[in-house]
Each structure stands twice: as C-alpha cells, then as structure tokens.
Amino acid sequence: VRECVSGAACGFDVGQWTECNATCGDGWRTREVVCKNPAGDQVDMSFCSAHNPPATAAVCKSCTECSYDIGPWSTCTATCGSGKQTREVSCPCP
C-alpha cells in the first residue's frame, strides 16, 4: 500500500469580479480563484493544475467620474439682435 494524490475531481471556485479600479478610462478588475475538492474544502492550486485556471484579473473601462471637455462659445451668428452660439462638448471616456 502506498499513498497517492489525485486532482481529477478537484475544480475551481470562482469569485465575483471587483469593481473596476478606474473611474474614467482603462483600469483593472480582479476576482479570487481557488481550487476545491469535491467536499468543498480549499486545496492547493496544484491539484487543479490539469485544468486551465480562469483569469484572476481583466482589463475594464469605467466612465463614472469622467468630466466633459467643453470648448469655447462661437461668435454670435447675429451682429444686431438675436442670434445663436455653439460650442463643442465631448466626453473623454474611451
């Protein structure tokens, strides 16, 4: 009789993604990935090495705190009386 080790029935337990760490533009989000046995106990990641592990980090984009780029007002279309002015307004979020 000898001791042996197998990871055939082990699998990954994947957590929820965190919020994007950027507030305007590119950032990162992360999640926890652990290897568990059929009983639900966390075991060493080497037991799940036969499987491709899910990503623990990913690129993300967020525009929650972007501010608008506001250009100057144009010249009035009228030289006497009512006219109109325009300006460029854009959001820098990719």
PDB file of N, CA and C in Angstrom:
ATOM      1  N   VAL A   1       0.857  -1.168   0.000  1.00  0.00           N
ATOM      2  CA  VAL A   1       0.000   0.000   0.000  1.00  0.00           C
ATOM      3  C   VAL A   1       0.899   1.225   0.000  1.00  0.00           C
ATOM      4  N   ARG A   2       0.511   2.216  -0.816  1.00  0.00           N
ATOM      5  CA  ARG A   2       1.256   3.467  -0.817  1.00  0.00           C
ATOM      6  C   ARG A   2       0.288   4.637  -0.951  1.00  0.00           C
ATOM      7  N   GLU A   3       0.740   5.778  -0.546  1.00  0.00           N
ATOM      8  CA  GLU A   3      -0.079   6.979  -0.618  1.00  0.00           C
ATOM      9  C   GLU A   3      -0.010   7.546  -2.031  1.00  0.00           C
ATOM     10  N   CYS A   4      -1.111   8.105  -2.500  1.00  0.00           N
ATOM     11  CA  CYS A   4      -1.124   8.750  -3.814  1.00  0.00           C
ATOM     12  C   CYS A   4      -1.949  10.025  -3.741  1.00  0.00           C
ATOM     13  N   VAL A   5      -1.804  10.854  -4.750  1.00  0.00           N
ATOM     14  CA  VAL A   5      -2.501  12.135  -4.795  1.00  0.00           C
ATOM     15  C   VAL A   5      -3.119  12.288  -6.177  1.00  0.00           C
ATOM     16  N   SER A   6      -4.360  12.733  -6.222  1.00  0.00           N
ATOM     17  CA  SER A   6      -5.029  12.964  -7.495  1.00  0.00           C
ATOM     18  C   SER A   6      -5.829  14.254  -7.404  1.00  0.00           C
ATOM     19  N   GLY A   7      -5.869  14.957  -8.499  1.00  0.00           N
ATOM     20  CA  GLY A   7      -6.667  16.175  -8.557  1.00  0.00           C
ATOM     21  C   GLY A   7      -7.798  16.052  -9.552  1.00  0.00           C
ATOM     22  N   ALA A   8      -8.073  14.837 -10.026  1.00  0.00           N
ATOM     23  CA  ALA A   8      -9.056  14.632 -11.089  1.00  0.00           C
ATOM     24  C   ALA A   8     -10.442  15.187 -10.743  1.00  0.00           C
ATOM     25  N   ALA A   9     -10.847  15.102  -9.480  1.00  0.00           N
ATOM     26  CA  ALA A   9     -12.184  15.566  -9.105  1.00  0.00           C
ATOM     27  C   ALA A   9     -12.173  16.976  -8.522  1.00  0.00           C
ATOM     28  N   CYS A  10     -10.997  17.595  -8.479  1.00  0.00           N
ATOM     29  CA  CYS A  10     -10.911  18.955  -7.953  1.00  0.00           C
ATOM     30  C   CYS A  10     -11.365  19.945  -9.019  1.00  0.00           C
ATOM     31  N   GLY A  11     -11.836  21.089  -8.583  1.00  0.00           N
ATOM     32  CA  GLY A  11     -12.274  22.102  -9.535  1.00  0.00           C
ATOM     33  C   GLY A  11     -12.101  23.500  -8.977  1.00  0.00           C
ATOM     34  N   PHE A  12     -12.261  24.467  -9.835  1.00  0.00           N
ATOM     35  CA  PHE A  12     -12.092  25.860  -9.437  1.00  0.00           C
ATOM     36  C   PHE A  12     -13.380  26.434  -8.865  1.00  0.00           C
ATOM     37  N   ASP A  13     -13.221  27.244  -7.842  1.00  0.00           N
ATOM     38  CA  ASP A  13     -14.307  28.045  -7.298  1.00  0.00           C
ATOM     39  C   ASP A  13     -13.958  29.492  -7.646  1.00  0.00           C
ATOM     40  N   VAL A  14     -14.809  30.124  -8.433  1.00  0.00           N
ATOM     41  CA  VAL A  14     -14.504  31.447  -8.974  1.00  0.00           C
ATOM     42  C   VAL A  14     -15.375  32.490  -8.295  1.00  0.00           C
ATOM     43  N   GLY A  15     -14.735  33.520  -7.735  1.00  0.00           N
ATOM     44  CA  GLY A  15     -15.445  34.605  -7.063  1.00  0.00           C
ATOM     45  C   GLY A  15     -15.970  35.643  -8.046  1.00  0.00           C
ATOM     46  N   GLN A  16     -16.677  36.616  -7.523  1.00  0.00           N
ATOM     47  CA  GLN A  16     -17.230  37.707  -8.326  1.00  0.00           C
ATOM     48  C   GLN A  16     -16.139  38.721  -8.665  1.00  0.00           C
ATOM     49  N   TRP A  17     -16.290  39.371  -9.806  1.00  0.00           N
ATOM     50  CA  TRP A  17     -15.356  40.436 -10.187  1.00  0.00           C
ATOM     51  C   TRP A  17     -15.515  41.617  -9.241  1.00  0.00           C
ATOM     52  N   THR A  18     -14.402  42.268  -8.920  1.00  0.00           N
ATOM     53  CA  THR A  18     -14.454  43.516  -8.159  1.00  0.00           C
ATOM     54  C   THR A  18     -14.885  44.637  -9.097  1.00  0.00           C
ATOM     55  N   GLU A  19     -15.188  45.789  -8.526  1.00  0.00           N
ATOM     56  CA  GLU A  19     -15.471  46.971  -9.342  1.00  0.00           C
ATOM     57  C   GLU A  19     -14.185  47.360 -10.071  1.00  0.00           C
ATOM     58  N   CYS A  20     -14.330  48.005 -11.205  1.00  0.00           N
ATOM     59  CA  CYS A  20     -13.180  48.499 -11.952  1.00  0.00           C
ATOM     60  C   CYS A  20     -12.442  49.519 -11.079  1.00  0.00           C
ATOM     61  N   ASN A  21     -11.102  49.453 -11.062  1.00  0.00           N
ATOM     62  CA  ASN A  21     -10.355  50.376 -10.208  1.00  0.00           C
ATOM     63  C   ASN A  21     -10.154  51.744 -10.853  1.00  0.00           C
ATOM     64  N   ALA A  22     -10.624  51.929 -12.061  1.00  0.00           N
ATOM     65  CA  ALA A  22     -10.552  53.229 -12.729  1.00  0.00           C
ATOM     66  C   ALA A  22     -11.912  53.914 -12.628  1.00  0.00           C
ATOM     67  N   THR A  23     -11.910  55.227 -12.635  1.00  0.00           N
ATOM     68  CA  THR A  23     -13.170  55.961 -12.621  1.00  0.00           C
ATOM     69  C   THR A  23     -13.404  56.709 -13.926  1.00  0.00           C
ATOM     70  N   CYS A  24     -12.356  56.808 -14.753  1.00  0.00           N
ATOM     71  CA  CYS A  24     -12.505  57.429 -16.072  1.00  0.00           C
ATOM     72  C   CYS A  24     -11.436  56.843 -16.988  1.00  0.00           C
ATOM     73  N   GLY A  25     -11.806  55.846 -17.772  1.00  0.00           N
ATOM     74  CA  GLY A  25     -10.861  55.226 -18.706  1.00  0.00           C
ATOM     75  C   GLY A  25     -10.554  53.787 -18.350  1.00  0.00           C
ATOM     76  N   ASP A  26      -9.368  53.333 -18.750  1.00  0.00           N
ATOM     77  CA  ASP A  26      -8.964  51.938 -18.561  1.00  0.00           C
ATOM     78  C   ASP A  26      -8.512  51.655 -17.134  1.00  0.00           C
ATOM     79  N   GLY A  27      -8.832  50.458 -16.666  1.00  0.00           N
ATOM     80  CA  GLY A  27      -8.413  50.030 -15.341  1.00  0.00           C
ATOM     81  C   GLY A  27      -8.385  48.514 -15.268  1.00  0.00           C
ATOM     82  N   TRP A  28      -8.402  47.998 -14.050  1.00  0.00           N
ATOM     83  CA  TRP A  28      -8.366  46.549 -13.800  1.00  0.00           C
ATOM     84  C   TRP A  28      -9.472  46.165 -12.844  1.00  0.00           C
ATOM     85  N   ARG A  29      -9.949  44.934 -13.008  1.00  0.00           N
ATOM     86  CA  ARG A  29     -10.847  44.317 -12.038  1.00  0.00           C
ATOM     87  C   ARG A  29     -10.255  42.955 -11.719  1.00  0.00           C
ATOM     88  N   THR A  30     -10.509  42.468 -10.526  1.00  0.00           N
ATOM     89  CA  THR A  30      -9.930  41.193 -10.095  1.00  0.00           C
ATOM     90  C   THR A  30     -11.002  40.320  -9.465  1.00  0.00           C
ATOM     91  N   ARG A  31     -10.672  39.048  -9.323  1.00  0.00           N
ATOM     92  CA  ARG A  31     -11.546  38.100  -8.628  1.00  0.00           C
ATOM     93  C   ARG A  31     -10.678  36.996  -8.051  1.00  0.00           C
ATOM     94  N   GLU A  32     -11.213  36.331  -7.051  1.00  0.00           N
ATOM     95  CA  GLU A  32     -10.498  35.233  -6.408  1.00  0.00           C
ATOM     96  C   GLU A  32     -10.834  33.923  -7.117  1.00  0.00           C
ATOM     97  N   VAL A  33      -9.813  33.136  -7.359  1.00  0.00           N
ATOM     98  CA  VAL A  33      -9.981  31.798  -7.938  1.00  0.00           C
ATOM     99  C   VAL A  33      -9.230  30.824  -7.038  1.00  0.00           C
ATOM    100  N   VAL A  34      -9.947  29.847  -6.498  1.00  0.00           N
ATOM    101  CA  VAL A  34      -9.322  28.845  -5.630  1.00  0.00           C
ATOM    102  C   VAL A  34      -9.655  27.449  -6.134  1.00  0.00           C
ATOM    103  N   CYS A  35      -8.853  26.505  -5.744  1.00  0.00           N
ATOM    104  CA  CYS A  35      -9.060  25.095  -6.100  1.00  0.00           C
ATOM    105  C   CYS A  35      -9.741  24.418  -4.908  1.00  0.00           C
ATOM    106  N   LYS A  36     -10.817  23.657  -5.198  1.00  0.00           N
ATOM    107  CA  LYS A  36     -11.534  22.972  -4.121  1.00  0.00           C
ATOM    108  C   LYS A  36     -11.728  21.501  -4.460  1.00  0.00           C
ATOM    109  N   ASN A  37     -11.776  20.690  -3.415  1.00  0.00           N
ATOM    110  CA  ASN A  37     -12.053  19.265  -3.595  1.00  0.00           C
ATOM    111  C   ASN A  37     -13.571  19.060  -3.633  1.00  0.00           C
ATOM    112  N   PRO A  38     -14.045  17.840  -3.922  1.00  0.00           N
ATOM    113  CA  PRO A  38     -15.493  17.604  -4.011  1.00  0.00           C
ATOM    114  C   PRO A  38     -16.262  17.928  -2.725  1.00  0.00           C
ATOM    115  N   ALA A  39     -15.598  17.915  -1.581  1.00  0.00           N
ATOM    116  CA  ALA A  39     -16.253  18.248  -0.310  1.00  0.00           C
ATOM    117  C   ALA A  39     -16.380  19.756  -0.116  1.00  0.00           C
ATOM    118  N   GLY A  40     -15.752  20.537  -1.003  1.00  0.00           N
ATOM    119  CA  GLY A  40     -15.821  21.992  -0.909  1.00  0.00           C
ATOM    120  C   GLY A  40     -14.700  22.622  -0.127  1.00  0.00           C
ATOM    121  N   ASP A  41     -13.719  21.801   0.263  1.00  0.00           N
ATOM    122  CA  ASP A  41     -12.569  22.327   1.005  1.00  0.00           C
ATOM    123  C   ASP A  41     -11.540  22.899   0.040  1.00  0.00           C
ATOM    124  N   GLN A  42     -10.956  24.026   0.416  1.00  0.00           N
ATOM    125  CA  GLN A  42      -9.910  24.614  -0.423  1.00  0.00           C
ATOM    126  C   GLN A  42      -8.650  23.763  -0.310  1.00  0.00           C
ATOM    127  N   VAL A  43      -8.078  23.452  -1.488  1.00  0.00           N
ATOM    128  CA  VAL A  43      -6.845  22.665  -1.545  1.00  0.00           C
ATOM    129  C   VAL A  43      -5.810  23.442  -2.357  1.00  0.00           C
ATOM    130  N   ASP A  44      -4.600  22.966  -2.352  1.00  0.00           N
ATOM    131  CA  ASP A  44      -3.519  23.632  -3.089  1.00  0.00           C
ATOM    132  C   ASP A  44      -3.858  23.719  -4.579  1.00  0.00           C
ATOM    133  N   MET A  45      -3.504  24.841  -5.185  1.00  0.00           N
ATOM    134  CA  MET A  45      -3.795  25.061  -6.609  1.00  0.00           C
ATOM    135  C   MET A  45      -3.173  23.989  -7.504  1.00  0.00           C
ATOM    136  N   SER A  46      -2.143  23.322  -7.035  1.00  0.00           N
ATOM    137  CA  SER A  46      -1.503  22.279  -7.851  1.00  0.00           C
ATOM    138  C   SER A  46      -2.471  21.131  -8.155  1.00  0.00           C
ATOM    139  N   PHE A  47      -3.496  20.919  -7.315  1.00  0.00           N
ATOM    140  CA  PHE A  47      -4.469  19.861  -7.572  1.00  0.00           C
ATOM    141  C   PHE A  47      -5.372  20.196  -8.765  1.00  0.00           C
ATOM    142  N   CYS A  48      -5.448  21.447  -9.127  1.00  0.00           N
ATOM    143  CA  CYS A  48      -6.254  21.866 -10.276  1.00  0.00           C
ATOM    144  C   CYS A  48      -5.381  22.192 -11.491  1.00  0.00           C
ATOM    145  N   SER A  49      -4.113  21.858 -11.415  1.00  0.00           N
ATOM    146  CA  SER A  49      -3.176  22.247 -12.473  1.00  0.00           C
ATOM    147  C   SER A  49      -3.479  21.598 -13.818  1.00  0.00           C
ATOM    148  N   ALA A  50      -4.237  20.510 -13.839  1.00  0.00           N
ATOM    149  CA  ALA A  50      -4.583  19.856 -15.107  1.00  0.00           C
ATOM    150  C   ALA A  50      -5.618  20.678 -15.879  1.00  0.00           C
ATOM    151  N   HIS A  51      -6.279  21.572 -15.197  1.00  0.00           N
ATOM    152  CA  HIS A  51      -7.303  22.417 -15.811  1.00  0.00           C
ATOM    153  C   HIS A  51      -6.714  23.805 -16.078  1.00  0.00           C
ATOM    154  N   ASN A  52      -7.238  24.511 -17.060  1.00  0.00           N
ATOM    155  CA  ASN A  52      -6.818  25.893 -17.284  1.00  0.00           C
ATOM    156  C   ASN A  52      -7.546  26.777 -16.287  1.00  0.00           C
ATOM    157  N   PRO A  53      -6.811  27.485 -15.441  1.00  0.00           N
ATOM    158  CA  PRO A  53      -7.491  28.307 -14.437  1.00  0.00           C
ATOM    159  C   PRO A  53      -8.161  29.530 -15.068  1.00  0.00           C
ATOM    160  N   PRO A  54      -9.304  29.917 -14.540  1.00  0.00           N
ATOM    161  CA  PRO A  54      -9.940  31.148 -15.011  1.00  0.00           C
ATOM    162  C   PRO A  54      -9.063  32.355 -14.661  1.00  0.00           C
ATOM    163  N   ALA A  55      -9.198  33.414 -15.406  1.00  0.00           N
ATOM    164  CA  ALA A  55      -8.415  34.623 -15.168  1.00  0.00           C
ATOM    165  C   ALA A  55      -8.753  35.227 -13.809  1.00  0.00           C
ATOM    166  N   THR A  56      -7.748  35.772 -13.152  1.00  0.00           N
ATOM    167  CA  THR A  56      -7.962  36.444 -11.872  1.00  0.00           C
ATOM    168  C   THR A  56      -7.945  37.965 -12.029  1.00  0.00           C
ATOM    169  N   ALA A  57      -7.592  38.455 -13.213  1.00  0.00           N
ATOM    170  CA  ALA A  57      -7.584  39.902 -13.482  1.00  0.00           C
ATOM    171  C   ALA A  57      -8.008  40.131 -14.923  1.00  0.00           C
ATOM    172  N   ALA A  58      -8.638  41.265 -15.165  1.00  0.00           N
ATOM    173  CA  ALA A  58      -9.069  41.612 -16.519  1.00  0.00           C
ATOM    174  C   ALA A  58      -9.096  43.126 -16.679  1.00  0.00           C
ATOM    175  N   VAL A  59      -8.883  43.571 -17.897  1.00  0.00           N
ATOM    176  CA  VAL A  59      -8.968  44.993 -18.213  1.00  0.00           C
ATOM    177  C   VAL A  59     -10.439  45.409 -18.178  1.00  0.00           C
ATOM    178  N   CYS A  60     -10.703  46.605 -17.709  1.00  0.00           N
ATOM    179  CA  CYS A  60     -12.068  47.133 -17.679  1.00  0.00           C
ATOM    180  C   CYS A  60     -12.029  48.616 -18.021  1.00  0.00           C
ATOM    181  N   LYS A  61     -13.193  49.159 -18.325  1.00  0.00           N
ATOM    182  CA  LYS A  61     -13.322  50.591 -18.596  1.00  0.00           C
ATOM    183  C   LYS A  61     -14.440  51.137 -17.727  1.00  0.00           C
ATOM    184  N   SER A  62     -14.245  52.348 -17.250  1.00  0.00           N
ATOM    185  CA  SER A  62     -15.277  52.991 -16.461  1.00  0.00           C
ATOM    186  C   SER A  62     -15.343  54.465 -16.834  1.00  0.00           C
ATOM    187  N   CYS A  63     -16.552  54.990 -16.857  1.00  0.00           N
ATOM    188  CA  CYS A  63     -16.753  56.408 -17.171  1.00  0.00           C
ATOM    189  C   CYS A  63     -17.543  57.098 -16.066  1.00  0.00           C
ATOM    190  N   THR A  64     -17.570  56.503 -14.878  1.00  0.00           N
ATOM    191  CA  THR A  64     -18.420  57.012 -13.808  1.00  0.00           C
ATOM    192  C   THR A  64     -18.041  58.411 -13.332  1.00  0.00           C
ATOM    193  N   GLU A  65     -16.764  58.770 -13.432  1.00  0.00           N
ATOM    194  CA  GLU A  65     -16.346  60.085 -12.942  1.00  0.00           C
ATOM    195  C   GLU A  65     -15.656  60.926 -14.009  1.00  0.00           C
ATOM    196  N   CYS A  66     -15.930  60.634 -15.262  1.00  0.00           N
ATOM    197  CA  CYS A  66     -15.353  61.452 -16.330  1.00  0.00           C
ATOM    198  C   CYS A  66     -16.060  62.808 -16.357  1.00  0.00           C
ATOM    199  N   SER A  67     -15.297  63.831 -16.654  1.00  0.00           N
ATOM    200  CA  SER A  67     -15.906  65.143 -16.821  1.00  0.00           C
ATOM    201  C   SER A  67     -15.858  65.513 -18.305  1.00  0.00           C
ATOM    202  N   TYR A  68     -16.791  66.331 -18.723  1.00  0.00           N
ATOM    203  CA  TYR A  68     -16.870  66.718 -20.123  1.00  0.00           C
ATOM    204  C   TYR A  68     -15.780  67.723 -20.476  1.00  0.00           C
ATOM    205  N   ASP A  69     -15.271  67.633 -21.710  1.00  0.00           N
ATOM    206  CA  ASP A  69     -14.395  68.655 -22.267  1.00  0.00           C
ATOM    207  C   ASP A  69     -15.307  69.654 -22.960  1.00  0.00           C
ATOM    208  N   ILE A  70     -15.287  70.884 -22.500  1.00  0.00           N
ATOM    209  CA  ILE A  70     -16.193  71.904 -23.037  1.00  0.00           C
ATOM    210  C   ILE A  70     -15.367  73.008 -23.685  1.00  0.00           C
ATOM    211  N   GLY A  71     -15.621  73.229 -24.967  1.00  0.00           N
ATOM    212  CA  GLY A  71     -14.905  74.248 -25.713  1.00  0.00           C
ATOM    213  C   GLY A  71     -15.521  75.635 -25.530  1.00  0.00           C
ATOM    214  N   PRO A  72     -14.886  76.625 -26.123  1.00  0.00           N
ATOM    215  CA  PRO A  72     -15.388  77.996 -26.007  1.00  0.00           C
ATOM    216  C   PRO A  72     -16.622  78.209 -26.887  1.00  0.00           C
ATOM    217  N   TRP A  73     -17.395  79.206 -26.528  1.00  0.00           N
ATOM    218  CA  TRP A  73     -18.552  79.569 -27.337  1.00  0.00           C
ATOM    219  C   TRP A  73     -18.086  80.202 -28.647  1.00  0.00           C
ATOM    220  N   SER A  74     -18.822  79.929 -29.712  1.00  0.00           N
ATOM    221  CA  SER A  74     -18.514  80.544 -31.012  1.00  0.00           C
ATOM    222  C   SER A  74     -19.000  81.991 -31.014  1.00  0.00           C
ATOM    223  N   THR A  75     -18.654  82.700 -32.049  1.00  0.00           N
ATOM    224  CA  THR A  75     -19.140  84.067 -32.239  1.00  0.00           C
ATOM    225  C   THR A  75     -20.634  84.023 -32.504  1.00  0.00           C
ATOM    226  N   CYS A  76     -21.348  85.010 -32.036  1.00  0.00           N
ATOM    227  CA  CYS A  76     -22.793  85.080 -32.250  1.00  0.00           C
ATOM    228  C   CYS A  76     -23.080  85.172 -33.751  1.00  0.00           C
ATOM    229  N   THR A  77     -24.110  84.457 -34.184  1.00  0.00           N
ATOM    230  CA  THR A  77     -24.461  84.474 -35.612  1.00  0.00           C
ATOM    231  C   THR A  77     -25.095  85.794 -36.029  1.00  0.00           C
ATOM    232  N   ALA A  78     -25.521  86.561 -35.075  1.00  0.00           N
ATOM    233  CA  ALA A  78     -26.131  87.858 -35.403  1.00  0.00           C
ATOM    234  C   ALA A  78     -25.194  88.988 -35.004  1.00  0.00           C
ATOM    235  N   THR A  79     -25.217  90.051 -35.778  1.00  0.00           N
ATOM    236  CA  THR A  79     -24.431  91.229 -35.413  1.00  0.00           C
ATOM    237  C   THR A  79     -25.320  92.294 -34.801  1.00  0.00           C
ATOM    238  N   CYS A  80     -26.625  92.105 -34.916  1.00  0.00           N
ATOM    239  CA  CYS A  80     -27.582  93.023 -34.308  1.00  0.00           C
ATOM    240  C   CYS A  80     -28.861  92.235 -34.032  1.00  0.00           C
ATOM    241  N   GLY A  81     -29.211  92.035 -32.794  1.00  0.00           N
ATOM    242  CA  GLY A  81     -30.413  91.279 -32.447  1.00  0.00           C
ATOM    243  C   GLY A  81     -30.091  89.870 -31.989  1.00  0.00           C
ATOM    244  N   SER A  82     -31.096  89.001 -32.058  1.00  0.00           N
ATOM    245  CA  SER A  82     -30.954  87.620 -31.583  1.00  0.00           C
ATOM    246  C   SER A  82     -30.186  86.766 -32.575  1.00  0.00           C
ATOM    247  N   GLY A  83     -29.305  85.942 -32.054  1.00  0.00           N
ATOM    248  CA  GLY A  83     -28.534  85.001 -32.869  1.00  0.00           C
ATOM    249  C   GLY A  83     -28.310  83.728 -32.075  1.00  0.00           C
ATOM    250  N   LYS A  84     -27.369  82.950 -32.519  1.00  0.00           N
ATOM    251  CA  LYS A  84     -27.058  81.699 -31.827  1.00  0.00           C
ATOM    252  C   LYS A  84     -25.553  81.566 -31.667  1.00  0.00           C
ATOM    253  N   GLN A  85     -25.178  80.834 -30.625  1.00  0.00           N
ATOM    254  CA  GLN A  85     -23.789  80.475 -30.390  1.00  0.00           C
ATOM    255  C   GLN A  85     -23.733  78.968 -30.173  1.00  0.00           C
ATOM    256  N   THR A  86     -22.650  78.369 -30.543  1.00  0.00           N
ATOM    257  CA  THR A  86     -22.454  76.924 -30.336  1.00  0.00           C
ATOM    258  C   THR A  86     -21.094  76.701 -29.691  1.00  0.00           C
ATOM    259  N   ARG A  87     -20.920  75.496 -29.166  1.00  0.00           N
ATOM    260  CA  ARG A  87     -19.617  75.097 -28.639  1.00  0.00           C
ATOM    261  C   ARG A  87     -19.516  73.587 -28.694  1.00  0.00           C
ATOM    262  N   GLU A  88     -18.314  73.089 -28.745  1.00  0.00           N
ATOM    263  CA  GLU A  88     -18.042  71.646 -28.758  1.00  0.00           C
ATOM    264  C   GLU A  88     -18.060  71.105 -27.328  1.00  0.00           C
ATOM    265  N   VAL A  89     -18.771  69.996 -27.131  1.00  0.00           N
ATOM    266  CA  VAL A  89     -18.805  69.312 -25.846  1.00  0.00           C
ATOM    267  C   VAL A  89     -18.554  67.835 -26.121  1.00  0.00           C
ATOM    268  N   SER A  90     -17.545  67.273 -25.459  1.00  0.00           N
ATOM    269  CA  SER A  90     -17.234  65.857 -25.693  1.00  0.00           C
ATOM    270  C   SER A  90     -16.869  65.188 -24.370  1.00  0.00           C
ATOM    271  N   CYS A  91     -17.020  63.877 -24.367  1.00  0.00           N
ATOM    272  CA  CYS A  91     -16.657  63.083 -23.207  1.00  0.00           C
ATOM    273  C   CYS A  91     -15.361  62.353 -23.529  1.00  0.00           C
ATOM    274  N   PRO A  92     -14.331  62.510 -22.693  1.00  0.00           N
ATOM    275  CA  PRO A  92     -13.037  61.885 -22.993  1.00  0.00           C
ATOM    276  C   PRO A  92     -12.979  60.394 -22.710  1.00  0.00           C
ATOM    277  N   CYS A  93     -14.042  59.820 -22.205  1.00  0.00           N
ATOM    278  CA  CYS A  93     -14.016  58.397 -21.875  1.00  0.00           C
ATOM    279  C   CYS A  93     -13.948  57.575 -23.158  1.00  0.00           C
ATOM    280  N   PRO A  94     -13.010  56.665 -23.216  1.00  0.00           N
ATOM    281  CA  PRO A  94     -12.862  55.853 -24.442  1.00  0.00           C
ATOM    282  C   PRO A  94     -14.043  54.948 -24.708  1.00  0.00           C
TER     283      PRO A  94
END
